[in-house]
PDB file of C-alpha atoms in Angstrom:
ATOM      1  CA  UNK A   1     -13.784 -40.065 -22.447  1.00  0.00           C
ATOM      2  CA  UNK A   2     -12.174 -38.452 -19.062  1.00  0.00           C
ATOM      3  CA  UNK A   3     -10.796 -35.777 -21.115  1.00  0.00           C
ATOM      4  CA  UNK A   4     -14.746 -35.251 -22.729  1.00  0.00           C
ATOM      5  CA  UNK A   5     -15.738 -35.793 -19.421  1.00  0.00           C
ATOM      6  CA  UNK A   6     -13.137 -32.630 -17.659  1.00  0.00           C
ATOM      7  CA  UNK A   7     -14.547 -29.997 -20.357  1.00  0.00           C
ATOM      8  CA  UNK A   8     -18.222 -30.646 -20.517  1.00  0.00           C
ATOM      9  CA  UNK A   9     -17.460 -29.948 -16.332  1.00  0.00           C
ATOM     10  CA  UNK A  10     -15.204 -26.786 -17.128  1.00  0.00           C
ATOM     11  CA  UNK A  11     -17.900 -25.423 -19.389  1.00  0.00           C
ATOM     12  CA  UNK A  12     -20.573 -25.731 -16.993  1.00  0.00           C
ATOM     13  CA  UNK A  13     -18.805 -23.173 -15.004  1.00  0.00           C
ATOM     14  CA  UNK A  14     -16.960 -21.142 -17.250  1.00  0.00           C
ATOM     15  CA  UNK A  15     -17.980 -18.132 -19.469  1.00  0.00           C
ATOM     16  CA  UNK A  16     -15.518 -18.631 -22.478  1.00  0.00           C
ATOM     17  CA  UNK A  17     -16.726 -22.500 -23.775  1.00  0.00           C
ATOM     18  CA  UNK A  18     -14.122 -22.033 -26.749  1.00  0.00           C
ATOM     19  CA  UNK A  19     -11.317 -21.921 -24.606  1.00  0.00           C
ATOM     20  CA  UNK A  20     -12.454 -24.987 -22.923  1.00  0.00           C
ATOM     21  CA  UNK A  21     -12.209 -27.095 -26.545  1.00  0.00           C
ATOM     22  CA  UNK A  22      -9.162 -25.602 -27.814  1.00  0.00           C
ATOM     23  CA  UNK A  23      -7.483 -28.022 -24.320  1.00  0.00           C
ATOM     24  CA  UNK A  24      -5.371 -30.795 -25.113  1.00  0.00           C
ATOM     25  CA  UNK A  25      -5.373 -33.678 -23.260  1.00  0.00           C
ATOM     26  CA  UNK A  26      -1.773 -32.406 -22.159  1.00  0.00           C
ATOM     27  CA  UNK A  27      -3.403 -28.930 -21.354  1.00  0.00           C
ATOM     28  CA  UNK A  28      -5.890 -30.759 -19.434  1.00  0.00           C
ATOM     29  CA  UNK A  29      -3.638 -32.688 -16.809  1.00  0.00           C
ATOM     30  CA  UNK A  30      -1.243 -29.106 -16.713  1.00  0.00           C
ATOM     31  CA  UNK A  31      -4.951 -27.514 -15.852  1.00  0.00           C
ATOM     32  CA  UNK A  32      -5.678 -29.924 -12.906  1.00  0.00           C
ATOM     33  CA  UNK A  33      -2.512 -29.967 -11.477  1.00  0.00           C
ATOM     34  CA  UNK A  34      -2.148 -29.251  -8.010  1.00  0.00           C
ATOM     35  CA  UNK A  35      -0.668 -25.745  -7.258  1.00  0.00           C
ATOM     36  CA  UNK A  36      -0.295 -23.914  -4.211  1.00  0.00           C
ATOM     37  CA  UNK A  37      -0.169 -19.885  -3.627  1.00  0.00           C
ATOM     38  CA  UNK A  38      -3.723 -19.652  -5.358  1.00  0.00           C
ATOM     39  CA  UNK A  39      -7.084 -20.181  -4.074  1.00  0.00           C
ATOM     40  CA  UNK A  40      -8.131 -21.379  -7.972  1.00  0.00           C
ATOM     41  CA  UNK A  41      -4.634 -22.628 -10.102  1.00  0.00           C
ATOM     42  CA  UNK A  42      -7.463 -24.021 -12.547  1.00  0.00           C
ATOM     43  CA  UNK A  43      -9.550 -19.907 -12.321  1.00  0.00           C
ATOM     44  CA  UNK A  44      -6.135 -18.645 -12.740  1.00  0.00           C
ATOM     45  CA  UNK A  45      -4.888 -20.656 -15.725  1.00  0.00           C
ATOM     46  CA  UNK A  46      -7.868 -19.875 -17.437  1.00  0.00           C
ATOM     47  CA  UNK A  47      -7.491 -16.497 -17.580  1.00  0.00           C
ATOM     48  CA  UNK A  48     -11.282 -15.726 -16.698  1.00  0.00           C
ATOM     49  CA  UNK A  49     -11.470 -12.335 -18.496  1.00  0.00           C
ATOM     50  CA  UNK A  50     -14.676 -11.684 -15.900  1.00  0.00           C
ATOM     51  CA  UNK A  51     -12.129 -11.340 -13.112  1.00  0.00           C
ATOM     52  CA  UNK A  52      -9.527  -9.458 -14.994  1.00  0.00           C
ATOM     53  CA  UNK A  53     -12.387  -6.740 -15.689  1.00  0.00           C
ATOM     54  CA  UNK A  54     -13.395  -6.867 -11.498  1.00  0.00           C
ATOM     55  CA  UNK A  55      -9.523  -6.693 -11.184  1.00  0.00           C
ATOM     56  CA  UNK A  56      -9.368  -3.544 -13.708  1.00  0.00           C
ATOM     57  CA  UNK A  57     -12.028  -1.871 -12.360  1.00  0.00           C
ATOM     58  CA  UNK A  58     -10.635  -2.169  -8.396  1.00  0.00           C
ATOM     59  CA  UNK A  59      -7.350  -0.585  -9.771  1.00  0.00           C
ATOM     60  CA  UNK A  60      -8.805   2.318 -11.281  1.00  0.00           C
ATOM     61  CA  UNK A  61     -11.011   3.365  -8.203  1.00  0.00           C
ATOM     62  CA  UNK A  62      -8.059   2.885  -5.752  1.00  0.00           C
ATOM     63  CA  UNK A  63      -5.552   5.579  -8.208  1.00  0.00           C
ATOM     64  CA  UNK A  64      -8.746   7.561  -7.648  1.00  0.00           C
ATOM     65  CA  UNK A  65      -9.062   7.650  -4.270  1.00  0.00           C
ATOM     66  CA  UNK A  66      -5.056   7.801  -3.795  1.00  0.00           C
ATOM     67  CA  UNK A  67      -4.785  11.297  -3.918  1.00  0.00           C
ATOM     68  CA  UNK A  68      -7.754  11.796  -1.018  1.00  0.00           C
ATOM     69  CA  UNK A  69      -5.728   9.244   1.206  1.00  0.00           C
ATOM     70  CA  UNK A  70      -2.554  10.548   0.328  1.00  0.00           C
ATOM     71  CA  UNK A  71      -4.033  14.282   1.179  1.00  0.00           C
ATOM     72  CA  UNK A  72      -4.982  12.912   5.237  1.00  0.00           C
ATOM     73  CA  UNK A  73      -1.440  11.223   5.471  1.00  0.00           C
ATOM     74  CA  UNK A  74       0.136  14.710   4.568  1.00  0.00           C
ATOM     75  CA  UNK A  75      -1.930  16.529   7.221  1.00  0.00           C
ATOM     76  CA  UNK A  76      -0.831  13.679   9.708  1.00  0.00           C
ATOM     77  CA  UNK A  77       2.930  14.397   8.916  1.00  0.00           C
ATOM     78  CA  UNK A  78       2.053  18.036   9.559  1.00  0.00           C
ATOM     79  CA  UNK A  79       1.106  17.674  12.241  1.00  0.00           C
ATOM     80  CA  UNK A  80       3.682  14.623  13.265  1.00  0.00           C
ATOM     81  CA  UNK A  81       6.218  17.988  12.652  1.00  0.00           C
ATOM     82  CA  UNK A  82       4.782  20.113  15.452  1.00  0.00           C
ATOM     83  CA  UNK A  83       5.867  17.204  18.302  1.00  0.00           C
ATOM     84  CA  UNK A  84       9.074  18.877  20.656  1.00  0.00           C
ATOM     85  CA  UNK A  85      10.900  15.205  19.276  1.00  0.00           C
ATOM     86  CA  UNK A  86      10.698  15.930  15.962  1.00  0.00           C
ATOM     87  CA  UNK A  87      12.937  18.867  15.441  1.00  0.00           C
ATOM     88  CA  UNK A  88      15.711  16.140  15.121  1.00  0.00           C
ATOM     89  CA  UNK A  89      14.139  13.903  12.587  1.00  0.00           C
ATOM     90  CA  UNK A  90      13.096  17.135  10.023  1.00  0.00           C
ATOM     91  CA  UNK A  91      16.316  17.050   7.882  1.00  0.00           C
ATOM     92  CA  UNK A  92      18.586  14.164   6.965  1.00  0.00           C
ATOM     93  CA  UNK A  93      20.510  13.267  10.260  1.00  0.00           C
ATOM     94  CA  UNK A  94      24.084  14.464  11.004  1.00  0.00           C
ATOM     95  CA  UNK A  95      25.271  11.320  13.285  1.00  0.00           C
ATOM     96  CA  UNK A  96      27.948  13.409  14.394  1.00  0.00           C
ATOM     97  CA  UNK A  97      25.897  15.709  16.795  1.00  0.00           C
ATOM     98  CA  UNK A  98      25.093  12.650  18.359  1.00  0.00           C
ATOM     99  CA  UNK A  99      27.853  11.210  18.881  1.00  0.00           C
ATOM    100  CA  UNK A 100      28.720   8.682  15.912  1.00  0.00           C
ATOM    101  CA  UNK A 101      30.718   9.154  12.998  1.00  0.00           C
ATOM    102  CA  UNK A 102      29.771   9.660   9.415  1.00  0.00           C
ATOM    103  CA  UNK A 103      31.300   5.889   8.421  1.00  0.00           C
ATOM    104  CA  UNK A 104      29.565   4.014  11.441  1.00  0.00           C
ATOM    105  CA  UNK A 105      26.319   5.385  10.677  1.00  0.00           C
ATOM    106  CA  UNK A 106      26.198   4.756   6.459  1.00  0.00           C
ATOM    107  CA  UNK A 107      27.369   1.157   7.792  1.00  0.00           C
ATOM    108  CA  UNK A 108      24.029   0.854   9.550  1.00  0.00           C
ATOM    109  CA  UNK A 109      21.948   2.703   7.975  1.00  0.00           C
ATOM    110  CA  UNK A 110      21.454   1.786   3.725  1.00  0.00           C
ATOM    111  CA  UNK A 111      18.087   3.890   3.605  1.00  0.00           C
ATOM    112  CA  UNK A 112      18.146   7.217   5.397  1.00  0.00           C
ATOM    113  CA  UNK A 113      14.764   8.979   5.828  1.00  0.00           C
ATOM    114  CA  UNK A 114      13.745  11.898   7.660  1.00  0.00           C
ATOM    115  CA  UNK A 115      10.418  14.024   7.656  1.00  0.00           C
ATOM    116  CA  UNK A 116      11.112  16.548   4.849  1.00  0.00           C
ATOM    117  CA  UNK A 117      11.375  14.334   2.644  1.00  0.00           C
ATOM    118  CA  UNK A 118       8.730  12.495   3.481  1.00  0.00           C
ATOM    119  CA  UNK A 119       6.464  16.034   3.344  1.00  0.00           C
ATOM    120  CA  UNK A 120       8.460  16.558   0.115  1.00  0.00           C
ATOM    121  CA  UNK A 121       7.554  13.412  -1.277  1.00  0.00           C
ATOM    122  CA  UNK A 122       3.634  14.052  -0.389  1.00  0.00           C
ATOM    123  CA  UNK A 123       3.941  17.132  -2.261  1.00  0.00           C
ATOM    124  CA  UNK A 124       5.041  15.979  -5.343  1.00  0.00           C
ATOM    125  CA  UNK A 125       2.447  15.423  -8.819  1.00  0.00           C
ATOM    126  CA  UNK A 126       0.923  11.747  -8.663  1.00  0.00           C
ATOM    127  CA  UNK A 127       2.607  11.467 -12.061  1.00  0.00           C
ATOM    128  CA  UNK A 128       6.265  12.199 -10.344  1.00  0.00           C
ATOM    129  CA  UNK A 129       8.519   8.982 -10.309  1.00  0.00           C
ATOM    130  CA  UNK A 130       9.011   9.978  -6.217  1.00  0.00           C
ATOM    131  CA  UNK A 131       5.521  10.583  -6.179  1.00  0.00           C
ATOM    132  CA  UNK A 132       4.263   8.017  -3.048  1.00  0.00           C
ATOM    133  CA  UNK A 133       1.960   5.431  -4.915  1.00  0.00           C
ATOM    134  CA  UNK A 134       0.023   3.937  -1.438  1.00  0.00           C
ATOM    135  CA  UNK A 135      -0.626   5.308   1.501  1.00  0.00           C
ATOM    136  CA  UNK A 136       1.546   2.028   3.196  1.00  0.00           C
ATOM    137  CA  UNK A 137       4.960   3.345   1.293  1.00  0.00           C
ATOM    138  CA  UNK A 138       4.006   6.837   3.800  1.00  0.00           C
ATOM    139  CA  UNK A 139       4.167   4.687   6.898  1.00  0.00           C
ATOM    140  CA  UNK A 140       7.503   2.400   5.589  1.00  0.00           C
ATOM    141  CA  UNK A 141       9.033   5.685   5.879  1.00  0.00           C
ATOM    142  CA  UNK A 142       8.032   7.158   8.701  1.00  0.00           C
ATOM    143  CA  UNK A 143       8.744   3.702  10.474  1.00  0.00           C
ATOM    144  CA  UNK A 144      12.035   3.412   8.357  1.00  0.00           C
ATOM    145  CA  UNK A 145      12.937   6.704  10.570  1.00  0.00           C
ATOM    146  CA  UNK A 146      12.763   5.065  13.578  1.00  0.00           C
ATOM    147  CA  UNK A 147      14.205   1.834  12.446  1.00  0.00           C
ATOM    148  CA  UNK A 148      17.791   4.388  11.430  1.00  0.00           C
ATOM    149  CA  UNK A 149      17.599   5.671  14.781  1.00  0.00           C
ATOM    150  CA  UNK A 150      17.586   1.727  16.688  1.00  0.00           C
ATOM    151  CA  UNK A 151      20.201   0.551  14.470  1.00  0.00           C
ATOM    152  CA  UNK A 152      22.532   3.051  15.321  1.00  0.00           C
ATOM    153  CA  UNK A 153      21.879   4.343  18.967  1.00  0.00           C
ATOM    154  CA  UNK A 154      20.912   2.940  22.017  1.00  0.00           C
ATOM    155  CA  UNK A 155      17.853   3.870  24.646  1.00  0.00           C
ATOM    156  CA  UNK A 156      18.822   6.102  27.060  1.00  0.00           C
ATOM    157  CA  UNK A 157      20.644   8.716  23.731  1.00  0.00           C
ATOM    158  CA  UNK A 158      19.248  11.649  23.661  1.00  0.00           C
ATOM    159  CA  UNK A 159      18.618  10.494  19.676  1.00  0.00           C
ATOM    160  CA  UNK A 160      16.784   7.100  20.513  1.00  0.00           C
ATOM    161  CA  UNK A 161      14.747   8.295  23.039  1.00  0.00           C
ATOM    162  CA  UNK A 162      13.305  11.068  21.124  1.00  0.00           C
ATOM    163  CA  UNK A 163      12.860   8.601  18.414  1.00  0.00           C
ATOM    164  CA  UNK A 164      10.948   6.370  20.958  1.00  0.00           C
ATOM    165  CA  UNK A 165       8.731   9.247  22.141  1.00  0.00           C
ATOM    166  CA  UNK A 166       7.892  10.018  18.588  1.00  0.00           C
ATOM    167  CA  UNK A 167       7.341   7.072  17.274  1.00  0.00           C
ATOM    168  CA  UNK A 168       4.587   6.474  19.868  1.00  0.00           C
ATOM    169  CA  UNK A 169       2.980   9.577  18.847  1.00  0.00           C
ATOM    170  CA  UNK A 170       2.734   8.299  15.648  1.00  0.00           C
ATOM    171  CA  UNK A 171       1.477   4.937  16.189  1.00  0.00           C
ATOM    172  CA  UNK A 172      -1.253   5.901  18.300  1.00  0.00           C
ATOM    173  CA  UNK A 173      -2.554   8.716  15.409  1.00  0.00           C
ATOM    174  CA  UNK A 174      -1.623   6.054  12.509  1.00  0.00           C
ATOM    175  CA  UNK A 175      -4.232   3.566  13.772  1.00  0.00           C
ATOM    176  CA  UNK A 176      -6.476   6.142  14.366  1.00  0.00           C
ATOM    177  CA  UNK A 177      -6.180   6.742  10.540  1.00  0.00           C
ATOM    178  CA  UNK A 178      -5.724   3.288   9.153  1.00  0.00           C
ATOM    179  CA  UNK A 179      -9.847   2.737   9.506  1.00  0.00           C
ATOM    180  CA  UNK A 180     -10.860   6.506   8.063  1.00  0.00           C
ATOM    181  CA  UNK A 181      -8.142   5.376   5.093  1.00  0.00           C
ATOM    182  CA  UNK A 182      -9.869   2.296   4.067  1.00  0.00           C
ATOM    183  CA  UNK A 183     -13.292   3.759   4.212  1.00  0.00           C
ATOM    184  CA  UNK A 184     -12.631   6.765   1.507  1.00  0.00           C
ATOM    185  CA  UNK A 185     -14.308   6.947  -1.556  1.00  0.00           C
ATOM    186  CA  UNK A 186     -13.339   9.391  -4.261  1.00  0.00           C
ATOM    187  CA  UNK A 187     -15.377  12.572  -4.624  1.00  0.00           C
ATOM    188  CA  UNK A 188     -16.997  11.682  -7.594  1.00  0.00           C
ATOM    189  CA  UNK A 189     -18.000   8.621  -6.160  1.00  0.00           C
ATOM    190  CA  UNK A 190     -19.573  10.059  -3.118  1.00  0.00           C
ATOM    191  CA  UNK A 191     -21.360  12.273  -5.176  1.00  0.00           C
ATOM    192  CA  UNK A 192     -23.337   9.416  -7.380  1.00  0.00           C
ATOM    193  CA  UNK A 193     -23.792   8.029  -3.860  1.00  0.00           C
ATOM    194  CA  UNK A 194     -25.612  11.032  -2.805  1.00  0.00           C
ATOM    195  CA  UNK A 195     -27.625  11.485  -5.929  1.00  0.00           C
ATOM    196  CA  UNK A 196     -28.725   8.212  -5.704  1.00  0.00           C
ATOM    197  CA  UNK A 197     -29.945   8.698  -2.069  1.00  0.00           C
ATOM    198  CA  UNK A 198     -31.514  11.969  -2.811  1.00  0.00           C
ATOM    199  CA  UNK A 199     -33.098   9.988  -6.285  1.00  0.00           C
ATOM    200  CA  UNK A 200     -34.534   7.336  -3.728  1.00  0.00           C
ATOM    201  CA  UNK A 201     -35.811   9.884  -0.845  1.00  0.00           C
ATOM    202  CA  UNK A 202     -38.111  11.858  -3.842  1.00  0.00           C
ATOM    203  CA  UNK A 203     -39.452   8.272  -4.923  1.00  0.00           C
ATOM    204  CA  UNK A 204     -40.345   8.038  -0.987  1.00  0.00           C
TER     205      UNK A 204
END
């Protein structure tokens, strides 16, 4: 009877009722266990193929917009290149001009970055294997550059102060760009918004 009970209340709210008789009684109690790290164990168990489509769809229009948002990151970096303090972080870094040897830096440092190959990166095909695949990976690196730079040196280097400098630049224009980021739409979206604006002012 409780088991009758649980999937006359599952199909109430759920699109696929055939799923919802195929449970067990054993399915049932795995079903209404408690599970945490999910606003819905019970939605997520069931596999609602209404959300997997919503899910789909959000995937496709952020790979579409990706090369748009990935396009006003490279003209950041551009112009991130221009600052007097970056002329030390455009190639990979030689710790000896600054001071610290070749073993003492790779002992700090596991992931050097630098700016070229950041812009190199940016440059690449989307389809390229290096190829960034979010805009967040951009700013991991730029931030990884700094991150080198404190592990390594200390304020007051020539090194870690330009690093300091720079990476105030950049924090200052990276908010600045976090909002216009999330707001982008894809061309082709903006355009059907357009139309249907322009559809809607002729009606008027």
């Amino acid at each position: 009877f409780q088991r009758q009970l649980a999937k006359e209340g599952l199909q109430s709210v759920v699109d696929d009722k055939q799923q919802v008789n195929s449970l067990s009684a054993k399915d049932l109690r795995n079903l209404f266990k408690l599970r945490t790290g999910t606003p819905s164990d019970t939605h997520d168990k069931l596999k609602c193929e209404r959300c997997k489509i919503i899910h789909d769809n959000a995937e496709m229009e952020a790979m579409k917009v990706l090369p748009k948002k990935l396009a006003a990151c490279k003209n950041l970096i551009q112009e991130m290149v221009k600052e007097e303090e970056a002329r030390h972080f455009l190639t990979p870094l030689n710790p000896q001009d600054y001071g610290v040897s070749k073993e003492e830096y790779e002992r700090a440092v596991k992931q050097p970055m630098d700016l070229g190959t950041i812009q190199r990166r940016l440059a690449l095909p989307e389809d390229q294997t290096q190829a960034y695949k979010s805009v967040s990976n951009v700013s991991k690196d730029v931030n990884r550059i700094f991150g080198n730079v404190m592990k390594v040196w200390n304020p007051g280097d020539e090194i870690a102060d330009a690093s300091q400098k720079l990476q105030s630049w950049w924090i200052e224009k990276w908010q600045e760009l976090v909002p216009v980021l999330m707001t982008m739409k894809a061309d082709s979206e903006r355009d059907e918004e357009t139309e249907e604006k322009n559809g809607s002012d002729d009606i008027l």
